[in-house]
Amino acid sequence: MLTGVDTGPEQGFLLEFLSAGIVHADDDLVVRWANAAAHAFVSRPPGSMVGLSVIGAFVDRRLDDLVRTARAGGSASAELVLDPPDGPTLVVRARRAPRDGVWLIMEDVSELRRLQRIRSEFIDNLSHELRTPLTTVSLLAETLSREADAAGEAVPARMRERIARIEVETGHLVQMVNELLDLSRIESGGSPARVDDVDLARLAQATTERLRLFAERQGVRLVVEVDDGLPPARGDEDRLGQVLVNLIYNAVKFSPDGGLVTIRVRRSGDELEVSVADNGIGIRAADQARIFERFYKADRARVRGGGTGLGLAIARHVVTGHGGRIWVTSTEGVGSTFFFTLPAAVPLGGAATAGGASVQ
Ligand code: ADP
């Protein structure tokens, strides 16, 4: 069955039972072997692909390109929806074979993507429904609180306290609903991200200024250090500013009185790198892997209250949507540094950090 491939009959027999599609194409991009699942993805009778070109077998240019890329470079992967438009959604990984041609592994993720879509739509609808009444309640609470303050002793102190609590908590609810809407908009790519040249050094400085008063109130000092002469990044300035706000806001929130938060923008290899370092409570190793998930909060953060657990999920979506990476290094009780990278608008030529740094 495995024409031209040195695989034992037992293995070949087993591969037929996999739900993943497996295909071997030779160096001329002719299908030499394909299991039953691969045939099922394109509704072909088993065995009928053998001898056809990859493009003839799958009628998909992207798949053909993927195989060519793997043949030239060793490996490639992509997610694609096969024709017709409601065909299966496949994650395809291609690897050059040690001796001849390319192996393809195709996983059907249609059901997973469908469930993700339903979940996103549900959250989106719910947030929309909640937003209007919550905004009204929040405005009423604000007015009530102002009136209670103005009335002075005419309103008992305990009642004023409770009204103030209602105002704060509704504020949290409004923020949570707004962040949920933001996240679902970013996830679904609903509002197309603007793509401009973004001066990250200037953006870091401007964002820091916006948060300086908040930081001072917590007794935390903010310092910005930027490399001179950095090229711009390509992206949506508002969204990238939002990432910076989330990171700096967290750094301040989890810092002690007298803490220091350092925001750096520099070049790293052929990318631009932004980091936000604090000497705050730090994050346990077990939590570090999960804090970028939506709603995830480390236990110690829960004790501190506030926050929705969505800020880092939004940050991750924005950064990866810009072709960058985001990660954290942290030691409990010592502090955390959040990093994200973005491709530069013009090639940096792999140069190491160059030029001086200006400190503000
Ligand atoms: P939020 O801050 O609203 O809870 P985030 O998604 O921004 O939500 O952060 C998720 C969790 O990651 C926080 O609840 C906290 O446990 C942890 N975290 C984020 N930034 C820091 C930081 N600078 N220091 C310590 N913990 C942090």
CSV table of N, CA and C in Angstrom, one decimal, residues 4 13 23 48 69 106 112-113 119 136 159 178 184 186-187 195 228 235 254 262 299 301 305 321 336 342 354:
chain,number,residue,atom,x,y,z
A,4,GLY,N,6.6,3.1,-2.7
A,4,GLY,CA,7.8,3.9,-2.7
A,4,GLY,C,8.2,4.4,-1.3
A,13,PHE,N,-1.0,-0.2,7.9
A,13,PHE,CA,-2.4,-0.6,8.3
A,13,PHE,C,-2.9,0.3,9.4
A,23,VAL,N,-0.4,12.1,4.0
A,23,VAL,CA,-0.2,12.0,2.6
A,23,VAL,C,1.4,12.1,2.4
A,48,SER,N,-7.8,6.8,-4.6
A,48,SER,CA,-8.0,7.5,-5.9
A,48,SER,C,-7.0,8.7,-6.1
A,69,THR,N,7.0,24.8,-0.2
A,69,THR,CA,7.8,25.5,0.8
A,69,THR,C,8.5,24.5,1.7
A,106,MET,N,-2.6,16.1,8.3
A,106,MET,CA,-3.8,17.1,8.2
A,106,MET,C,-4.7,16.8,9.4
A,112,LEU,N,-13.7,22.2,16.4
A,112,LEU,CA,-13.1,23.1,17.4
A,112,LEU,C,-13.4,24.5,17.0
A,113,ARG,N,-13.1,24.9,15.8
A,113,ARG,CA,-13.3,26.3,15.3
A,113,ARG,C,-14.8,26.7,15.4
A,119,ARG,N,-18.8,30.2,21.1
A,119,ARG,CA,-18.4,30.8,22.4
A,119,ARG,C,-18.2,32.3,22.2
A,136,THR,N,-26.1,52.6,32.4
A,136,THR,CA,-27.1,53.4,33.1
A,136,THR,C,-26.9,53.3,34.6
A,159,MET,N,-24.4,54.9,54.9
A,159,MET,CA,-25.1,54.9,53.6
A,159,MET,C,-24.2,55.5,52.5
A,178,ASN,N,-16.7,46.1,28.8
A,178,ASN,CA,-16.0,46.7,27.8
A,178,ASN,C,-14.8,45.9,27.3
A,184,SER,N,-13.5,40.3,22.1
A,184,SER,CA,-14.2,39.5,21.0
A,184,SER,C,-14.1,40.3,19.7
A,186,ILE,N,-11.4,42.0,18.8
A,186,ILE,CA,-10.0,41.7,18.4
A,186,ILE,C,-9.9,40.3,17.8
A,187,GLU,N,-10.6,39.3,18.6
A,187,GLU,CA,-10.5,37.9,18.2
A,187,GLU,C,-11.1,37.7,16.8
A,195,VAL,N,-3.3,49.9,9.9
A,195,VAL,CA,-1.8,49.6,9.9
A,195,VAL,C,-1.1,50.9,9.4
A,228,ASP,N,18.0,55.2,20.9
A,228,ASP,CA,17.9,56.3,19.9
A,228,ASP,C,17.7,55.7,18.5
A,235,GLY,N,1.7,48.9,12.5
A,235,GLY,CA,0.5,48.4,13.3
A,235,GLY,C,-0.5,49.5,13.6
A,254,PHE,N,0.7,45.7,40.9
A,254,PHE,CA,1.3,44.6,41.7
A,254,PHE,C,2.7,45.0,42.3
A,262,THR,N,10.0,50.0,35.1
A,262,THR,CA,10.9,50.5,34.0
A,262,THR,C,10.3,50.0,32.6
A,299,ASP,N,-3.8,33.5,42.4
A,299,ASP,CA,-4.5,33.6,43.7
A,299,ASP,C,-4.2,34.9,44.4
A,301,ALA,N,-3.4,37.6,43.3
A,301,ALA,CA,-4.0,38.8,42.6
A,301,ALA,C,-5.4,38.9,43.0
A,305,GLY,N,-7.9,41.9,44.7
A,305,GLY,CA,-9.2,42.4,44.2
A,305,GLY,C,-8.9,43.3,42.9
A,321,GLY,N,-1.5,39.3,16.7
A,321,GLY,CA,-2.1,39.8,15.5
A,321,GLY,C,-1.2,40.7,14.7
A,336,SER,N,8.5,41.1,38.1
A,336,SER,CA,8.2,40.5,36.8
A,336,SER,C,8.6,41.4,35.7
A,342,LEU,N,7.8,43.2,18.1
A,342,LEU,CA,7.1,43.5,16.9
A,342,LEU,C,8.1,43.6,15.7
A,354,ALA,N,22.1,48.9,19.1
A,354,ALA,CA,23.1,50.0,18.7
A,354,ALA,C,22.6,51.3,19.2
